[in-house]
JSON list of C-alpha atoms in Angstrom, two decimals:
[
{"chain": "A", "resi": 1, "resn": "MET", "atom": "CA", "xyz": [-47.48, -48.25, 13.28]},
{"chain": "A", "resi": 2, "resn": "LEU", "atom": "CA", "xyz": [-44.91, -46.20, 15.16]},
{"chain": "A", "resi": 3, "resn": "LYS", "atom": "CA", "xyz": [-42.10, -48.12, 13.50]},
{"chain": "A", "resi": 4, "resn": "LYS", "atom": "CA", "xyz": [-43.60, -47.41, 10.09]},
{"chain": "A", "resi": 5, "resn": "ALA", "atom": "CA", "xyz": [-43.93, -43.70, 10.90]},
{"chain": "A", "resi": 6, "resn": "GLY", "atom": "CA", "xyz": [-40.35, -43.67, 12.15]},
{"chain": "A", "resi": 7, "resn": "ARG", "atom": "CA", "xyz": [-39.09, -45.22, 8.92]},
{"chain": "A", "resi": 8, "resn": "SER", "atom": "CA", "xyz": [-41.05, -42.63, 6.90]},
{"chain": "A", "resi": 9, "resn": "LEU", "atom": "CA", "xyz": [-39.53, -39.78, 8.88]},
{"chain": "A", "resi": 10, "resn": "MET", "atom": "CA", "xyz": [-36.07, -41.27, 8.42]},
{"chain": "A", "resi": 11, "resn": "ILE", "atom": "CA", "xyz": [-36.58, -41.50, 4.65]},
{"chain": "A", "resi": 12, "resn": "ILE", "atom": "CA", "xyz": [-37.77, -37.88, 4.51]},
{"chain": "A", "resi": 13, "resn": "PHE", "atom": "CA", "xyz": [-34.78, -36.81, 6.61]},
{"chain": "A", "resi": 14, "resn": "ILE", "atom": "CA", "xyz": [-32.34, -38.63, 4.32]},
{"chain": "A", "resi": 15, "resn": "LEU", "atom": "CA", "xyz": [-33.98, -37.13, 1.22]},
{"chain": "A", "resi": 16, "resn": "CYS", "atom": "CA", "xyz": [-33.72, -33.64, 2.74]},
{"chain": "A", "resi": 17, "resn": "LEU", "atom": "CA", "xyz": [-30.04, -34.19, 3.44]},
{"chain": "A", "resi": 18, "resn": "ALA", "atom": "CA", "xyz": [-29.51, -35.32, -0.14]},
{"chain": "A", "resi": 19, "resn": "VAL", "atom": "CA", "xyz": [-31.25, -32.22, -1.49]},
{"chain": "A", "resi": 20, "resn": "LEU", "atom": "CA", "xyz": [-29.28, -29.93, 0.81]},
{"chain": "A", "resi": 21, "resn": "SER", "atom": "CA", "xyz": [-26.06, -31.67, -0.15]},
{"chain": "A", "resi": 22, "resn": "GLY", "atom": "CA", "xyz": [-26.86, -31.21, -3.82]},
{"chain": "A", "resi": 23, "resn": "CYS", "atom": "CA", "xyz": [-27.62, -27.53, -3.31]},
{"chain": "A", "resi": 24, "resn": "GLY", "atom": "CA", "xyz": [-24.38, -27.08, -1.39]},
{"chain": "A", "resi": 25, "resn": "LYS", "atom": "CA", "xyz": [-22.37, -28.70, -4.15]},
{"chain": "A", "resi": 26, "resn": "ALA", "atom": "CA", "xyz": [-24.08, -26.58, -6.80]},
{"chain": "A", "resi": 27, "resn": "ASP", "atom": "CA", "xyz": [-23.39, -23.41, -4.78]},
{"chain": "A", "resi": 28, "resn": "GLN", "atom": "CA", "xyz": [-19.75, -24.41, -4.40]},
{"chain": "A", "resi": 29, "resn": "GLU", "atom": "CA", "xyz": [-19.38, -25.01, -8.13]},
{"chain": "A", "resi": 30, "resn": "THR", "atom": "CA", "xyz": [-20.97, -21.64, -8.92]},
{"chain": "A", "resi": 31, "resn": "SER", "atom": "CA", "xyz": [-18.70, -19.92, -6.41]},
{"chain": "A", "resi": 32, "resn": "GLU", "atom": "CA", "xyz": [-15.65, -21.55, -7.97]},
{"chain": "A", "resi": 33, "resn": "LYS", "atom": "CA", "xyz": [-16.86, -20.54, -11.44]},
{"chain": "A", "resi": 34, "resn": "MET", "atom": "CA", "xyz": [-17.16, -16.96, -10.23]},
{"chain": "A", "resi": 35, "resn": "MET", "atom": "CA", "xyz": [-13.62, -16.99, -8.82]},
{"chain": "A", "resi": 36, "resn": "ASP", "atom": "CA", "xyz": [-12.27, -18.62, -11.98]},
{"chain": "A", "resi": 37, "resn": "ASP", "atom": "CA", "xyz": [-13.86, -15.85, -14.04]},
{"chain": "A", "resi": 38, "resn": "PHE", "atom": "CA", "xyz": [-12.26, -13.23, -11.83]},
{"chain": "A", "resi": 39, "resn": "GLY", "atom": "CA", "xyz": [-8.95, -15.07, -12.04]},
{"chain": "A", "resi": 40, "resn": "SER", "atom": "CA", "xyz": [-8.98, -14.72, -15.83]},
{"chain": "A", "resi": 41, "resn": "ILE", "atom": "CA", "xyz": [-9.66, -10.99, -15.56]},
{"chain": "A", "resi": 42, "resn": "ILE", "atom": "CA", "xyz": [-7.15, -10.14, -12.85]},
{"chain": "A", "resi": 43, "resn": "GLY", "atom": "CA", "xyz": [-4.62, -12.48, -14.46]},
{"chain": "A", "resi": 44, "resn": "ALA", "atom": "CA", "xyz": [-4.73, -10.43, -17.66]},
{"chain": "A", "resi": 45, "resn": "SER", "atom": "CA", "xyz": [-4.08, -7.25, -15.68]},
{"chain": "A", "resi": 46, "resn": "ASP", "atom": "CA", "xyz": [-1.28, -8.92, -13.72]},
{"chain": "A", "resi": 47, "resn": "GLU", "atom": "CA", "xyz": [0.37, -10.01, -16.97]},
{"chain": "A", "resi": 48, "resn": "LEU", "atom": "CA", "xyz": [0.50, -6.42, -18.23]},
{"chain": "A", "resi": 49, "resn": "SER", "atom": "CA", "xyz": [2.22, -5.34, -15.02]},
{"chain": "A", "resi": 50, "resn": "ALA", "atom": "CA", "xyz": [4.67, -8.23, -15.28]},
{"chain": "A", "resi": 51, "resn": "HIS", "atom": "CA", "xyz": [5.81, -7.12, -18.74]},
{"chain": "A", "resi": 52, "resn": "PHE", "atom": "CA", "xyz": [6.55, -3.65, -17.41]},
{"chain": "A", "resi": 53, "resn": "ASP", "atom": "CA", "xyz": [8.30, -5.02, -14.33]},
{"chain": "A", "resi": 54, "resn": "THR", "atom": "CA", "xyz": [10.65, -7.14, -16.46]},
{"chain": "A", "resi": 55, "resn": "ALA", "atom": "CA", "xyz": [11.68, -4.15, -18.56]},
{"chain": "A", "resi": 56, "resn": "LEU", "atom": "CA", "xyz": [12.07, -1.79, -15.61]},
{"chain": "A", "resi": 57, "resn": "THR", "atom": "CA", "xyz": [14.27, -4.32, -13.82]},
{"chain": "A", "resi": 58, "resn": "ALA", "atom": "CA", "xyz": [16.60, -4.46, -16.83]},
{"chain": "A", "resi": 59, "resn": "VAL", "atom": "CA", "xyz": [16.86, -0.65, -16.87]},
{"chain": "A", "resi": 60, "resn": "GLU", "atom": "CA", "xyz": [17.55, -0.55, -13.13]},
{"chain": "A", "resi": 61, "resn": "GLU", "atom": "CA", "xyz": [20.35, -3.08, -13.58]},
{"chain": "A", "resi": 62, "resn": "TYR", "atom": "CA", "xyz": [21.86, -0.96, -16.35]},
{"chain": "A", "resi": 63, "resn": "ILE", "atom": "CA", "xyz": [21.74, 2.19, -14.20]},
{"chain": "A", "resi": 64, "resn": "ALA", "atom": "CA", "xyz": [23.35, 0.34, -11.29]},
{"chain": "A", "resi": 65, "resn": "SER", "atom": "CA", "xyz": [26.16, -1.00, -13.49]},
{"chain": "A", "resi": 66, "resn": "PRO", "atom": "CA", "xyz": [26.44, 1.09, -16.69]},
{"chain": "A", "resi": 67, "resn": "SER", "atom": "CA", "xyz": [27.85, -0.41, -19.88]},
{"chain": "A", "resi": 68, "resn": "GLU", "atom": "CA", "xyz": [27.02, -0.27, -23.57]},
{"chain": "A", "resi": 69, "resn": "GLU", "atom": "CA", "xyz": [26.02, -3.91, -23.42]},
{"chain": "A", "resi": 70, "resn": "GLY", "atom": "CA", "xyz": [23.74, -3.15, -20.49]},
{"chain": "A", "resi": 71, "resn": "ARG", "atom": "CA", "xyz": [22.17, -0.22, -22.33]},
{"chain": "A", "resi": 72, "resn": "LYS", "atom": "CA", "xyz": [21.40, -2.40, -25.33]},
{"chain": "A", "resi": 73, "resn": "LYS", "atom": "CA", "xyz": [19.99, -5.11, -23.09]},
{"chain": "A", "resi": 74, "resn": "ALA", "atom": "CA", "xyz": [17.78, -2.59, -21.29]},
{"chain": "A", "resi": 75, "resn": "SER", "atom": "CA", "xyz": [16.67, -1.09, -24.60]},
{"chain": "A", "resi": 76, "resn": "ASP", "atom": "CA", "xyz": [15.84, -4.51, -26.01]},
{"chain": "A", "resi": 77, "resn": "SER", "atom": "CA", "xyz": [13.92, -5.39, -22.85]},
{"chain": "A", "resi": 78, "resn": "CYS", "atom": "CA", "xyz": [11.83, -2.22, -23.14]},
{"chain": "A", "resi": 79, "resn": "SER", "atom": "CA", "xyz": [11.16, -2.88, -26.82]},
{"chain": "A", "resi": 80, "resn": "GLU", "atom": "CA", "xyz": [10.15, -6.46, -26.08]},
{"chain": "A", "resi": 81, "resn": "ALA", "atom": "CA", "xyz": [7.87, -5.36, -23.24]},
{"chain": "A", "resi": 82, "resn": "GLN", "atom": "CA", "xyz": [6.20, -2.78, -25.47]},
{"chain": "A", "resi": 83, "resn": "LYS", "atom": "CA", "xyz": [5.69, -5.44, -28.11]},
{"chain": "A", "resi": 84, "resn": "GLN", "atom": "CA", "xyz": [4.23, -7.83, -25.54]},
{"chain": "A", "resi": 85, "resn": "LEU", "atom": "CA", "xyz": [1.91, -5.12, -24.25]},
{"chain": "A", "resi": 86, "resn": "GLU", "atom": "CA", "xyz": [0.83, -4.20, -27.75]},
{"chain": "A", "resi": 87, "resn": "THR", "atom": "CA", "xyz": [0.05, -7.78, -28.71]},
{"chain": "A", "resi": 88, "resn": "ALA", "atom": "CA", "xyz": [-1.26, -8.90, -25.30]},
{"chain": "A", "resi": 89, "resn": "ALA", "atom": "CA", "xyz": [-4.29, -11.05, -25.92]},
{"chain": "A", "resi": 90, "resn": "GLY", "atom": "CA", "xyz": [-7.27, -9.10, -24.71]},
{"chain": "A", "resi": 91, "resn": "ILE", "atom": "CA", "xyz": [-10.03, -11.02, -23.01]},
{"chain": "A", "resi": 92, "resn": "SER", "atom": "CA", "xyz": [-13.69, -10.75, -23.79]},
{"chain": "A", "resi": 93, "resn": "TYR", "atom": "CA", "xyz": [-15.90, -11.23, -20.79]},
{"chain": "A", "resi": 94, "resn": "GLU", "atom": "CA", "xyz": [-19.63, -10.99, -20.23]},
{"chain": "A", "resi": 95, "resn": "MET", "atom": "CA", "xyz": [-20.91, -11.83, -16.78]},
{"chain": "A", "resi": 96, "resn": "SER", "atom": "CA", "xyz": [-23.38, -14.71, -16.74]},
{"chain": "A", "resi": 97, "resn": "ASP", "atom": "CA", "xyz": [-26.61, -14.56, -14.76]},
{"chain": "A", "resi": 98, "resn": "GLU", "atom": "CA", "xyz": [-25.24, -17.44, -12.69]},
{"chain": "A", "resi": 99, "resn": "VAL", "atom": "CA", "xyz": [-22.19, -15.46, -11.62]},
{"chain": "A", "resi": 100, "resn": "LYS", "atom": "CA", "xyz": [-24.27, -12.32, -11.11]},
{"chain": "A", "resi": 101, "resn": "ASP", "atom": "CA", "xyz": [-26.60, -14.19, -8.76]},
{"chain": "A", "resi": 102, "resn": "CYS", "atom": "CA", "xyz": [-23.62, -15.68, -6.93]},
{"chain": "A", "resi": 103, "resn": "LEU", "atom": "CA", "xyz": [-22.12, -12.23, -6.35]},
{"chain": "A", "resi": 104, "resn": "GLU", "atom": "CA", "xyz": [-25.44, -10.88, -5.12]},
{"chain": "A", "resi": 105, "resn": "LYS", "atom": "CA", "xyz": [-25.80, -13.72, -2.61]},
{"chain": "A", "resi": 106, "resn": "LYS", "atom": "CA", "xyz": [-22.32, -13.00, -1.26]},
{"chain": "A", "resi": 107, "resn": "GLY", "atom": "CA", "xyz": [-22.88, -9.24, -1.11]},
{"chain": "A", "resi": 108, "resn": "ILE", "atom": "CA", "xyz": [-20.16, -8.59, -3.70]},
{"chain": "A", "resi": 109, "resn": "SER", "atom": "CA", "xyz": [-20.68, -5.65, -6.03]},
{"chain": "A", "resi": 110, "resn": "ALA", "atom": "CA", "xyz": [-20.92, -6.80, -9.66]},
{"chain": "A", "resi": 111, "resn": "ALA", "atom": "CA", "xyz": [-19.67, -3.35, -10.73]},
{"chain": "A", "resi": 112, "resn": "ASP", "atom": "CA", "xyz": [-16.56, -3.67, -8.54]},
{"chain": "A", "resi": 113, "resn": "PHE", "atom": "CA", "xyz": [-16.01, -7.20, -9.84]},
{"chain": "A", "resi": 114, "resn": "MET", "atom": "CA", "xyz": [-15.86, -5.81, -13.39]},
{"chain": "A", "resi": 115, "resn": "VAL", "atom": "CA", "xyz": [-13.49, -2.88, -12.69]},
{"chain": "A", "resi": 116, "resn": "PRO", "atom": "CA", "xyz": [-10.25, -4.76, -13.52]},
{"chain": "A", "resi": 117, "resn": "TYR", "atom": "CA", "xyz": [-11.77, -5.86, -16.83]},
{"chain": "A", "resi": 118, "resn": "GLN", "atom": "CA", "xyz": [-12.98, -2.38, -17.73]},
{"chain": "A", "resi": 119, "resn": "THR", "atom": "CA", "xyz": [-9.60, -0.76, -16.99]},
{"chain": "A", "resi": 120, "resn": "LEU", "atom": "CA", "xyz": [-7.38, -3.20, -18.92]},
{"chain": "A", "resi": 121, "resn": "ALA", "atom": "CA", "xyz": [-7.00, -0.88, -21.92]},
{"chain": "A", "resi": 122, "resn": "SER", "atom": "CA", "xyz": [-6.03, 2.14, -19.82]},
{"chain": "A", "resi": 123, "resn": "GLU", "atom": "CA", "xyz": [-3.56, 0.03, -17.82]},
{"chain": "A", "resi": 124, "resn": "LYS", "atom": "CA", "xyz": [-1.90, -1.12, -21.01]},
{"chain": "A", "resi": 125, "resn": "ASP", "atom": "CA", "xyz": [-1.64, 2.47, -22.27]},
{"chain": "A", "resi": 126, "resn": "GLY", "atom": "CA", "xyz": [-0.17, 3.61, -18.95]},
{"chain": "A", "resi": 127, "resn": "TRP", "atom": "CA", "xyz": [2.62, 1.03, -18.90]},
{"chain": "A", "resi": 128, "resn": "GLN", "atom": "CA", "xyz": [3.38, 1.71, -22.56]},
{"chain": "A", "resi": 129, "resn": "ASP", "atom": "CA", "xyz": [3.70, 5.43, -21.85]},
{"chain": "A", "resi": 130, "resn": "PHE", "atom": "CA", "xyz": [6.14, 4.74, -19.02]},
{"chain": "A", "resi": 131, "resn": "LEU", "atom": "CA", "xyz": [8.25, 2.56, -21.33]},
{"chain": "A", "resi": 132, "resn": "THR", "atom": "CA", "xyz": [8.16, 5.10, -24.16]},
{"chain": "A", "resi": 133, "resn": "ASN", "atom": "CA", "xyz": [9.61, 7.75, -21.83]},
{"chain": "A", "resi": 134, "resn": "ILE", "atom": "CA", "xyz": [12.37, 5.42, -20.66]},
{"chain": "A", "resi": 135, "resn": "SER", "atom": "CA", "xyz": [13.17, 4.28, -24.21]},
{"chain": "A", "resi": 136, "resn": "TYR", "atom": "CA", "xyz": [13.80, 7.87, -25.29]},
{"chain": "A", "resi": 137, "resn": "TYR", "atom": "CA", "xyz": [16.75, 8.07, -22.91]},
{"chain": "A", "resi": 138, "resn": "LEU", "atom": "CA", "xyz": [18.08, 4.62, -23.75]},
{"chain": "A", "resi": 139, "resn": "ASP", "atom": "CA", "xyz": [17.80, 4.94, -27.53]},
{"chain": "A", "resi": 140, "resn": "ASP", "atom": "CA", "xyz": [18.34, 8.66, -28.18]},
{"chain": "A", "resi": 141, "resn": "TYR", "atom": "CA", "xyz": [19.70, 10.68, -25.28]},
{"chain": "A", "resi": 142, "resn": "ILE", "atom": "CA", "xyz": [22.38, 8.36, -23.90]},
{"chain": "A", "resi": 143, "resn": "PRO", "atom": "CA", "xyz": [23.92, 7.35, -27.28]},
{"chain": "A", "resi": 144, "resn": "SER", "atom": "CA", "xyz": [24.08, 11.04, -28.19]},
{"chain": "A", "resi": 145, "resn": "MET", "atom": "CA", "xyz": [25.27, 12.50, -24.87]},
{"chain": "A", "resi": 146, "resn": "GLY", "atom": "CA", "xyz": [27.30, 9.54, -23.63]},
{"chain": "A", "resi": 147, "resn": "GLU", "atom": "CA", "xyz": [25.96, 9.60, -20.08]},
{"chain": "A", "resi": 148, "resn": "ILE", "atom": "CA", "xyz": [23.00, 8.50, -18.00]},
{"chain": "A", "resi": 149, "resn": "PRO", "atom": "CA", "xyz": [21.03, 11.63, -17.10]},
{"chain": "A", "resi": 150, "resn": "ASP", "atom": "CA", "xyz": [19.73, 12.25, -13.60]},
{"chain": "A", "resi": 151, "resn": "GLU", "atom": "CA", "xyz": [16.22, 12.49, -15.04]},
{"chain": "A", "resi": 152, "resn": "LEU", "atom": "CA", "xyz": [16.30, 8.84, -16.10]},
{"chain": "A", "resi": 153, "resn": "LYS", "atom": "CA", "xyz": [17.47, 7.78, -12.66]},
{"chain": "A", "resi": 154, "resn": "GLN", "atom": "CA", "xyz": [14.67, 9.77, -11.04]},
{"chain": "A", "resi": 155, "resn": "ILE", "atom": "CA", "xyz": [12.09, 8.49, -13.51]},
{"chain": "A", "resi": 156, "resn": "CYS", "atom": "CA", "xyz": [13.03, 4.86, -12.93]},
{"chain": "A", "resi": 157, "resn": "ARG", "atom": "CA", "xyz": [13.02, 5.31, -9.17]},
{"chain": "A", "resi": 158, "resn": "LEU", "atom": "CA", "xyz": [9.56, 6.88, -9.31]},
{"chain": "A", "resi": 159, "resn": "ASP", "atom": "CA", "xyz": [8.33, 4.27, -11.79]},
{"chain": "A", "resi": 160, "resn": "ARG", "atom": "CA", "xyz": [9.39, 1.56, -9.35]},
{"chain": "A", "resi": 161, "resn": "GLU", "atom": "CA", "xyz": [7.67, 3.28, -6.44]},
{"chain": "A", "resi": 162, "resn": "TYR", "atom": "CA", "xyz": [4.52, 3.67, -8.51]},
{"chain": "A", "resi": 163, "resn": "PHE", "atom": "CA", "xyz": [4.65, 0.06, -9.65]},
{"chain": "A", "resi": 164, "resn": "GLU", "atom": "CA", "xyz": [4.99, -1.24, -6.09]},
{"chain": "A", "resi": 165, "resn": "GLU", "atom": "CA", "xyz": [2.11, 0.88, -4.82]},
{"chain": "A", "resi": 166, "resn": "ASN", "atom": "CA", "xyz": [-0.01, -0.29, -7.74]},
{"chain": "A", "resi": 167, "resn": "THR", "atom": "CA", "xyz": [0.65, -3.96, -6.93]},
{"chain": "A", "resi": 168, "resn": "LYS", "atom": "CA", "xyz": [-0.53, -3.34, -3.37]},
{"chain": "A", "resi": 169, "resn": "PHE", "atom": "CA", "xyz": [-3.54, -1.40, -4.62]},
{"chain": "A", "resi": 170, "resn": "MET", "atom": "CA", "xyz": [-4.57, -4.27, -6.88]},
{"chain": "A", "resi": 171, "resn": "TYR", "atom": "CA", "xyz": [-4.01, -6.84, -4.11]},
{"chain": "A", "resi": 172, "resn": "TYR", "atom": "CA", "xyz": [-6.21, -4.94, -1.69]},
{"chain": "A", "resi": 173, "resn": "GLY", "atom": "CA", "xyz": [-8.78, -4.53, -4.47]},
{"chain": "A", "resi": 174, "resn": "ILE", "atom": "CA", "xyz": [-9.01, -8.32, -4.62]},
{"chain": "A", "resi": 175, "resn": "ASN", "atom": "CA", "xyz": [-9.09, -8.39, -0.82]},
{"chain": "A", "resi": 176, "resn": "SER", "atom": "CA", "xyz": [-11.95, -5.88, -0.74]},
{"chain": "A", "resi": 177, "resn": "LEU", "atom": "CA", "xyz": [-14.06, -8.00, -3.08]},
{"chain": "A", "resi": 178, "resn": "PHE", "atom": "CA", "xyz": [-13.53, -11.32, -1.33]},
{"chain": "A", "resi": 179, "resn": "ALA", "atom": "CA", "xyz": [-13.08, -10.37, 2.33]},
{"chain": "A", "resi": 180, "resn": "GLY", "atom": "CA", "xyz": [-16.37, -12.00, 3.31]},
{"chain": "A", "resi": 181, "resn": "ILE", "atom": "CA", "xyz": [-15.96, -15.42, 1.68]},
{"chain": "A", "resi": 182, "resn": "SER", "atom": "CA", "xyz": [-15.79, -18.67, 3.65]},
{"chain": "A", "resi": 183, "resn": "ASP", "atom": "CA", "xyz": [-12.54, -20.38, 4.65]},
{"chain": "A", "resi": 184, "resn": "GLU", "atom": "CA", "xyz": [-13.14, -23.04, 2.02]},
{"chain": "A", "resi": 185, "resn": "GLU", "atom": "CA", "xyz": [-13.67, -20.43, -0.68]},
{"chain": "A", "resi": 186, "resn": "MET", "atom": "CA", "xyz": [-10.60, -18.52, 0.50]},
{"chain": "A", "resi": 187, "resn": "GLU", "atom": "CA", "xyz": [-8.55, -21.67, 0.13]},
{"chain": "A", "resi": 188, "resn": "TYR", "atom": "CA", "xyz": [-9.78, -22.03, -3.45]},
{"chain": "A", "resi": 189, "resn": "LEU", "atom": "CA", "xyz": [-9.10, -18.35, -4.22]},
{"chain": "A", "resi": 190, "resn": "ASP", "atom": "CA", "xyz": [-5.61, -18.57, -2.78]},
{"chain": "A", "resi": 191, "resn": "LYS", "atom": "CA", "xyz": [-4.74, -21.74, -4.67]},
{"chain": "A", "resi": 192, "resn": "ASN", "atom": "CA", "xyz": [-6.36, -20.99, -8.03]},
{"chain": "A", "resi": 193, "resn": "VAL", "atom": "CA", "xyz": [-6.21, -17.20, -8.33]},
{"chain": "A", "resi": 194, "resn": "LEU", "atom": "CA", "xyz": [-3.69, -15.56, -6.00]},
{"chain": "A", "resi": 195, "resn": "ALA", "atom": "CA", "xyz": [-1.01, -18.21, -6.43]},
{"chain": "A", "resi": 196, "resn": "ALA", "atom": "CA", "xyz": [-1.00, -17.64, -10.19]},
{"chain": "A", "resi": 197, "resn": "LEU", "atom": "CA", "xyz": [-0.31, -13.91, -9.92]},
{"chain": "A", "resi": 198, "resn": "ARG", "atom": "CA", "xyz": [3.21, -12.69, -10.65]},
{"chain": "A", "resi": 199, "resn": "CYS", "atom": "CA", "xyz": [2.82, -9.12, -9.40]},
{"chain": "A", "resi": 200, "resn": "PHE", "atom": "CA", "xyz": [-0.40, -8.60, -7.49]},
{"chain": "A", "resi": 201, "resn": "GLN", "atom": "CA", "xyz": [0.60, -10.61, -4.43]},
{"chain": "A", "resi": 202, "resn": "PRO", "atom": "CA", "xyz": [3.53, -8.62, -2.98]},
{"chain": "A", "resi": 203, "resn": "SER", "atom": "CA", "xyz": [5.37, -9.94, 0.05]},
{"chain": "A", "resi": 204, "resn": "ASP", "atom": "CA", "xyz": [4.72, -6.95, 2.32]},
{"chain": "A", "resi": 205, "resn": "VAL", "atom": "CA", "xyz": [0.93, -7.18, 2.47]},
{"chain": "A", "resi": 206, "resn": "GLN", "atom": "CA", "xyz": [-1.51, -8.94, 4.76]},
{"chain": "A", "resi": 207, "resn": "TRP", "atom": "CA", "xyz": [-5.05, -10.01, 3.94]},
{"chain": "A", "resi": 208, "resn": "GLU", "atom": "CA", "xyz": [-7.58, -7.77, 5.68]},
{"chain": "A", "resi": 209, "resn": "LYS", "atom": "CA", "xyz": [-10.52, -9.48, 7.37]},
{"chain": "A", "resi": 210, "resn": "THR", "atom": "CA", "xyz": [-13.04, -6.86, 6.25]},
{"chain": "A", "resi": 211, "resn": "SER", "atom": "CA", "xyz": [-13.76, -5.00, 3.04]},
{"chain": "A", "resi": 212, "resn": "GLU", "atom": "CA", "xyz": [-13.59, -1.76, 5.00]},
{"chain": "A", "resi": 213, "resn": "GLY", "atom": "CA", "xyz": [-10.05, -2.55, 6.11]},
{"chain": "A", "resi": 214, "resn": "ALA", "atom": "CA", "xyz": [-9.00, -3.39, 2.56]},
{"chain": "A", "resi": 215, "resn": "ASP", "atom": "CA", "xyz": [-10.65, -0.21, 1.25]},
{"chain": "A", "resi": 216, "resn": "GLN", "atom": "CA", "xyz": [-8.61, 1.88, 3.68]},
{"chain": "A", "resi": 217, "resn": "LYS", "atom": "CA", "xyz": [-5.41, 0.25, 2.42]},
{"chain": "A", "resi": 218, "resn": "MET", "atom": "CA", "xyz": [-6.50, 0.91, -1.18]},
{"chain": "A", "resi": 219, "resn": "GLU", "atom": "CA", "xyz": [-7.11, 4.56, -0.38]},
{"chain": "A", "resi": 220, "resn": "ALA", "atom": "CA", "xyz": [-3.65, 4.87, 1.18]},
{"chain": "A", "resi": 221, "resn": "CYS", "atom": "CA", "xyz": [-2.08, 3.29, -1.92]},
{"chain": "A", "resi": 222, "resn": "MET", "atom": "CA", "xyz": [-4.04, 5.62, -4.19]},
{"chain": "A", "resi": 223, "resn": "GLN", "atom": "CA", "xyz": [-2.80, 8.66, -2.27]},
{"chain": "A", "resi": 224, "resn": "GLN", "atom": "CA", "xyz": [0.77, 7.43, -2.61]},
{"chain": "A", "resi": 225, "resn": "MET", "atom": "CA", "xyz": [0.36, 6.87, -6.35]},
{"chain": "A", "resi": 226, "resn": "GLU", "atom": "CA", "xyz": [-1.06, 10.36, -6.80]},
{"chain": "A", "resi": 227, "resn": "GLU", "atom": "CA", "xyz": [1.91, 11.87, -4.94]},
{"chain": "A", "resi": 228, "resn": "ILE", "atom": "CA", "xyz": [4.36, 9.82, -7.01]},
{"chain": "A", "resi": 229, "resn": "TYR", "atom": "CA", "xyz": [2.65, 10.89, -10.22]},
{"chain": "A", "resi": 230, "resn": "MET", "atom": "CA", "xyz": [2.99, 14.54, -9.20]},
{"chain": "A", "resi": 231, "resn": "LYS", "atom": "CA", "xyz": [6.71, 13.99, -8.66]},
{"chain": "A", "resi": 232, "resn": "MET", "atom": "CA", "xyz": [6.95, 12.39, -12.11]},
{"chain": "A", "resi": 233, "resn": "SER", "atom": "CA", "xyz": [5.27, 15.41, -13.65]},
{"chain": "A", "resi": 234, "resn": "ALA", "atom": "CA", "xyz": [7.75, 17.69, -11.88]},
{"chain": "A", "resi": 235, "resn": "VAL", "atom": "CA", "xyz": [10.70, 15.71, -13.29]},
{"chain": "A", "resi": 236, "resn": "TYR", "atom": "CA", "xyz": [9.32, 15.83, -16.83]},
{"chain": "A", "resi": 237, "resn": "GLY", "atom": "CA", "xyz": [8.51, 19.52, -16.45]},
{"chain": "A", "resi": 238, "resn": "ALA", "atom": "CA", "xyz": [12.02, 20.33, -15.25]},
{"chain": "A", "resi": 239, "resn": "HIS", "atom": "CA", "xyz": [13.49, 18.38, -18.17]},
{"chain": "A", "resi": 240, "resn": "LEU", "atom": "CA", "xyz": [11.34, 20.22, -20.72]},
{"chain": "A", "resi": 241, "resn": "THR", "atom": "CA", "xyz": [12.19, 23.60, -19.18]},
{"chain": "A", "resi": 242, "resn": "GLY", "atom": "CA", "xyz": [15.89, 22.79, -19.21]},
{"chain": "A", "resi": 243, "resn": "SER", "atom": "CA", "xyz": [15.82, 21.73, -22.85]},
{"chain": "A", "resi": 244, "resn": "GLU", "atom": "CA", "xyz": [14.26, 24.98, -24.08]}
]
């Protein structure tokens, strides 16, 4: 009788393990689906930044070593980047109930998860505006005046500073969302999302262990970007005043 009861308990125990194992696998698949969705969103934003970075690098090389060939190359690079930004394939995303539930279980804000998706259009416009300003000097001012103006040098320097702060800001935004995930999930995020990013994983950053720590880094980056933007406005204002 005792042996029979023991076998019954063993069967129940094994069945419970099987159920728990199945639930764990399902949770893992849902978690990976959630991170894949985010990877598609943040990847689209990262691509926009990469187009701008390519063009800005070409302009910086021209300024460092001026030549007519270099000017044309920089101009072509800006034109190509603007074209790429204009035709960048937008993504259409609607969060599934499955992903929404997954985020809720992990204590991740669904609204914060969607921010990179909701700001794609404004990001695109911002990078295009930067390139339009640079292109004016490359295509109009320099061919007419025969020299690289100090304003362009200042603008490109500030654009680079802004770009670098933005890459950190976006990285810590990802960090803030996923600071509380498990080691296994972090491994998946690193391999399938972060590793695919061209811009939003700069070399001079370190993953914060808490969302609060990442938020503080984001705030510092935001303050830097605001200061840089004020400097940009001053350069443009001085140029407009001087041209009157």
